[in-house]
Short mmCIF file of C-alpha atoms in Angstrom, two decimals:
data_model
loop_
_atom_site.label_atom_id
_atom_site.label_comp_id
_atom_site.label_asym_id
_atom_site.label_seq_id
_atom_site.Cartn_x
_atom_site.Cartn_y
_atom_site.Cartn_z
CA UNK A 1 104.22 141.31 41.05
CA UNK A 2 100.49 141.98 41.41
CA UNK A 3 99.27 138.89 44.25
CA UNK A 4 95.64 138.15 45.22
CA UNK A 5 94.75 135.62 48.02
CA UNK A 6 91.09 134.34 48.67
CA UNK A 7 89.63 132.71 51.88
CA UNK A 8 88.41 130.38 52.60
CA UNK A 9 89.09 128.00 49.95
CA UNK A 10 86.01 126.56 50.30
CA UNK A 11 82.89 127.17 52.58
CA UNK A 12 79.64 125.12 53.18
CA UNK A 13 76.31 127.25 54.53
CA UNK A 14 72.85 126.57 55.52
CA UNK A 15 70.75 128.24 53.80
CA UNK A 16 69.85 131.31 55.15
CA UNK A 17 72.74 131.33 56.97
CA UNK A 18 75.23 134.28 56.30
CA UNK A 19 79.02 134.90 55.74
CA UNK A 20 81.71 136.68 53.96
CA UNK A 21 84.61 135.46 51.17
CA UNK A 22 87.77 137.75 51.50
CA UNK A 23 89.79 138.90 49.00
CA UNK A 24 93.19 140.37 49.90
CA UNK A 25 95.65 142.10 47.56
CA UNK A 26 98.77 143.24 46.81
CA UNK A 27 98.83 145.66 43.46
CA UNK A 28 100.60 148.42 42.60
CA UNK A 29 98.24 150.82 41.50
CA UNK A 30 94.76 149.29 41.58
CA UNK A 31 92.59 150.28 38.65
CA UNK A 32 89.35 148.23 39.23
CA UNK A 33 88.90 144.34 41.96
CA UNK A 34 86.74 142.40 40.18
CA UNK A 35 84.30 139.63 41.43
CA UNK A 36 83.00 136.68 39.26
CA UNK A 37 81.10 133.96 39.87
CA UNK A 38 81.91 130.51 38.16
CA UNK A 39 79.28 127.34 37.90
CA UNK A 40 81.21 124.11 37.01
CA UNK A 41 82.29 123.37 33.06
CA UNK A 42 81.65 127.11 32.58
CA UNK A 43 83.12 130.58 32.13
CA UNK A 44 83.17 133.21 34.69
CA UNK A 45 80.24 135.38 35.07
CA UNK A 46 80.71 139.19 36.02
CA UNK A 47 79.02 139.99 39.33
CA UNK A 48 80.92 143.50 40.57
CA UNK A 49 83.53 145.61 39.78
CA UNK A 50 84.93 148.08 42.60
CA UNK A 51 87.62 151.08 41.76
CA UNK A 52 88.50 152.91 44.98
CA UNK A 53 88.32 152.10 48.81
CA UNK A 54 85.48 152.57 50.98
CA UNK A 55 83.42 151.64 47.40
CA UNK A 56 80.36 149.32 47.78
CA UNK A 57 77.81 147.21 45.67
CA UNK A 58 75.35 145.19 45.77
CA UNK A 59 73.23 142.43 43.71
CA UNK A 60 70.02 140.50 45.39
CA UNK A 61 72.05 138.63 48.25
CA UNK A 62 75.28 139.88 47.29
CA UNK A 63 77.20 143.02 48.38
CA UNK A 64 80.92 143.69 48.00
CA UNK A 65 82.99 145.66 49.52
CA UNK A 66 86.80 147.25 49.12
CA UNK A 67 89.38 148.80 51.37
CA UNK A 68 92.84 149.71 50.70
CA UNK A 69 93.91 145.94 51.44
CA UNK A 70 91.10 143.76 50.82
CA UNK A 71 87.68 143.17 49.75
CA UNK A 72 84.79 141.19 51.07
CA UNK A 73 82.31 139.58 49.55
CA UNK A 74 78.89 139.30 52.00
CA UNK A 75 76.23 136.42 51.03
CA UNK A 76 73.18 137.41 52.79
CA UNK A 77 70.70 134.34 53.58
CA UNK A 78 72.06 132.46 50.26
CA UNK A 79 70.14 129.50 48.89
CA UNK A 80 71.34 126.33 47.17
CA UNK A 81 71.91 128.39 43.45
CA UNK A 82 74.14 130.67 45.07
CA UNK A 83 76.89 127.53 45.24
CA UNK A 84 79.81 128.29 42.93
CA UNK A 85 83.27 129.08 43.07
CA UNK A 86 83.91 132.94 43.67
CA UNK A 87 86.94 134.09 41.86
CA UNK A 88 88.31 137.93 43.04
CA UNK A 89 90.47 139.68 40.34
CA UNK A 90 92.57 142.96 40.04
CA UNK A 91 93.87 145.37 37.43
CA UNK A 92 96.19 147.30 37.86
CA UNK A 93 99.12 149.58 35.83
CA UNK A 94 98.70 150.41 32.92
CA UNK A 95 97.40 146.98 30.99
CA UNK A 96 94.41 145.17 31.11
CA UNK A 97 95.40 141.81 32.01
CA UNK A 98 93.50 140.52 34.89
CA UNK A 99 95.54 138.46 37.67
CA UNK A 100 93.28 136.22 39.47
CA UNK A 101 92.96 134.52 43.33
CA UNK A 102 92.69 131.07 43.28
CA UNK A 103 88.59 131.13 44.23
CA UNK A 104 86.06 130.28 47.00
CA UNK A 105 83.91 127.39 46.28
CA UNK A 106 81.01 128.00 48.01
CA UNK A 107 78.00 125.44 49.04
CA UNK A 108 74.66 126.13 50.39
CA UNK A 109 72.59 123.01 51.62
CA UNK A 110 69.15 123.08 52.45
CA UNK B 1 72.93 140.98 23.01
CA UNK B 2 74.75 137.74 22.26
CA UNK B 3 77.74 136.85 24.45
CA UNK B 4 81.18 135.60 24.24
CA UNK B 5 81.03 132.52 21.82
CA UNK B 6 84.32 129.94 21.73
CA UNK B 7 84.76 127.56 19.67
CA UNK B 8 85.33 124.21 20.08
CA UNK B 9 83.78 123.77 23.02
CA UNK B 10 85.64 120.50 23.80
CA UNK B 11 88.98 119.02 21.98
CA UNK B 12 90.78 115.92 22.85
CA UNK B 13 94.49 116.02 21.08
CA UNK B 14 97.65 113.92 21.49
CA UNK B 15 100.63 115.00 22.26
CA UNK B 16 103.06 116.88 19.89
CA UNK B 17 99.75 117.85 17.97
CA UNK B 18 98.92 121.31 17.48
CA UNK B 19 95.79 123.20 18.26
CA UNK B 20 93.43 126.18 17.20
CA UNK B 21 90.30 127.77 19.67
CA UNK B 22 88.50 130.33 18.33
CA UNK B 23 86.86 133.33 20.38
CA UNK B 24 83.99 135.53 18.85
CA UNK B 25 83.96 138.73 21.10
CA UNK B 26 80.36 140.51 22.23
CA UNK B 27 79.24 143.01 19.14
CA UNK B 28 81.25 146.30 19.63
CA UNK B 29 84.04 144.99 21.90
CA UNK B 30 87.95 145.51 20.02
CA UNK B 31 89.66 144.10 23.23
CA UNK B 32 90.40 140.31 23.52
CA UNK B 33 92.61 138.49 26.26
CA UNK B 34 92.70 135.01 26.62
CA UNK B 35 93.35 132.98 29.94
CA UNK B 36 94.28 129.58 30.86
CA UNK B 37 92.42 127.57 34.08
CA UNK B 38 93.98 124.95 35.37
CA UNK B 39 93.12 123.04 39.19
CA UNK B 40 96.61 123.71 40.06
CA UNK B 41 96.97 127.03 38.95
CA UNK B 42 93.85 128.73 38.46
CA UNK B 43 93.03 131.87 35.81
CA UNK B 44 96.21 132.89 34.46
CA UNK B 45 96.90 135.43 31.61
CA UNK B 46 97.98 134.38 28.25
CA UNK B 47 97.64 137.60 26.20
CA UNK B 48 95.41 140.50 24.84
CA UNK B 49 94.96 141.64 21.65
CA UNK B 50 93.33 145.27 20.67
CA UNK B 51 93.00 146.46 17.09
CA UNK B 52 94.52 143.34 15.62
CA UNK B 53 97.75 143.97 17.85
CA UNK B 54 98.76 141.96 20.66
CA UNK B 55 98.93 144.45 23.69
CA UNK B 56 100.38 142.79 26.56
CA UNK B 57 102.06 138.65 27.05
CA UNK B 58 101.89 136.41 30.21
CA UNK B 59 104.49 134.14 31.17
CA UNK B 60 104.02 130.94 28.77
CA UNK B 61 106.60 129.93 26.34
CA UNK B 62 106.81 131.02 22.35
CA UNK B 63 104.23 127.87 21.73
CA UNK B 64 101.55 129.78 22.40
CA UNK B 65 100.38 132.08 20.08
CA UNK B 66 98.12 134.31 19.35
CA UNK B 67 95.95 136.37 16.63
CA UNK B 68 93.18 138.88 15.99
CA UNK B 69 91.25 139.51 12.92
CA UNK B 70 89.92 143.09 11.79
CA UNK B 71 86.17 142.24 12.76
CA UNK B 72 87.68 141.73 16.48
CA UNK B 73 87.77 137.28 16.28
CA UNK B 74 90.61 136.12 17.60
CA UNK B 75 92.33 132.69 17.44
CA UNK B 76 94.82 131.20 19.85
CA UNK B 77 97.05 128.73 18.80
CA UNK B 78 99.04 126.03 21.07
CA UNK B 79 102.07 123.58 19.40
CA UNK B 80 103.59 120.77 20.24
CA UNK B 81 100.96 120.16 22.82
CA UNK B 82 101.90 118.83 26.21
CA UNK B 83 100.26 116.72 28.98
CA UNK B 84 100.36 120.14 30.95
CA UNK B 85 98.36 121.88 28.17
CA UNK B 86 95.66 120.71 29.08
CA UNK B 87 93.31 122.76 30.43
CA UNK B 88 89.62 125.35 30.22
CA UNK B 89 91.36 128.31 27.81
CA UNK B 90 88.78 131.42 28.36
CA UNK B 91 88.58 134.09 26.05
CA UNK B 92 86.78 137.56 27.82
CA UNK B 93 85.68 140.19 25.90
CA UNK B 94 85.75 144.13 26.38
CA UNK B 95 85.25 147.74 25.27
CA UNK B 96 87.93 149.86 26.10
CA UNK B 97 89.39 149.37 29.92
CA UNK B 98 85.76 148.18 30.67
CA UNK B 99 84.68 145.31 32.69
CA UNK B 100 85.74 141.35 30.70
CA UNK B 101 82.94 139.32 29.92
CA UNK B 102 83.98 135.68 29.48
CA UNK B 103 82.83 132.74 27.13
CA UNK B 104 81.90 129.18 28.02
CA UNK B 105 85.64 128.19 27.01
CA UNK B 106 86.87 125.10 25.04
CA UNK B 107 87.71 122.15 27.48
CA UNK B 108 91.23 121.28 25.85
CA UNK B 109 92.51 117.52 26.70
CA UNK B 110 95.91 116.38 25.78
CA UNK B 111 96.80 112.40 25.73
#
């Protein structure tokens, strides 16, 4: 059974102030880790998707990352709109379903 | 290009009721799946549906169901509603084995 586990649950930052979310995994075959970003009351919003290790993105203060085992996503000097909850997700086999971690809720104070 | 529309966006029912969301997919997309978000639990799969077939089931019991129309809407449908039903239900829209853009979702309430 496909497993994803985020940390830390939740994280509070200065802004300006950097940091990472994890995302670590357990698939068999991995077709595409997904990142979303999710405001309260609302539906997730697609930020990156990453299909094969040593893969890389990035989005104004937001770069993700993927090994074999994990993926990371790196807030560079974030400001109060970047607090949300983070949700990772994988594919993999031969469906689409998506399974989900549970989420980092991020805050960024001034 | 418009996005993922669900509708309603908020329901209050009672228990033993039943239920109907609707989900509008982005212009072009076939593929629908719908999820179910829950504090507890988080996003978890309910089903997807491709060409007015349902393509792949999660793990929830026979009283949730499931449809898609030929110009790609799809309905989900919930009996016998339960205090545990209650929940965000997220439809996410796609082309193919593309990326799954999500609606706002329909806030579902059960008393």
């Amino acid at each position: 059974e496909d497993q994803v586990t985020q940390s830390p649950e939740a994280l509070r930052l200065q802004e300006g102030e950097s940091s990472s979310l994890n995302c670590s995994y357990t698939v068999s075959g991995l077709r595409g880790l997904f990142w979303y970003r999710q405001d309260p009351g609302k539906g997730p919003e697609f930020l990156f998707t990453l299909y094969s290790a040593g893969e890389e993105k990035e989005k104004e203060r937001l770069k993700a990352t993927l090994t074999k085992k994990e993926s990371f996503l790196h807030i560079t000097a974030p400001k109060p709109e970047d607090s949300a909850t983070y949700l990772c997700a994988v594919q993999a086999g031969g469906g689409n379903k998506l399974t989900f971690g549970t989420g980092t809720q991020l805050k960024v104070e001034l | 290009k418009a996005g993922v529309t669900q509708t309603p966006r908020y329901l209050i029912k009672t228990r033993g009721q039943q239920v109907t969301l609707s989900c509008s997919p982005i212009s072009g997309h076939r593929s629908v799946s719908w999820y179910q978000q829950t504090p507890g639990q988080g996003l978890q799969f309910l089903f997807e549906y491709f060409s007015e077939t349902q393509r792949n089931k999660g793990n929830f019991p026979g009283r949730f169901s499931g449809r898609q129309f030929s110009n790609s809407r799809s309905e989900m449908n919930v009996s016998t509603l339960e205090l545990g039903d209650s929940a965000l239900y997220l439809c996410a829209s796609f082309a193919a084995q593309d990326t799954q853009y999500f609606g706002p979702g329909t806030r579902l309430t059960v008393l």
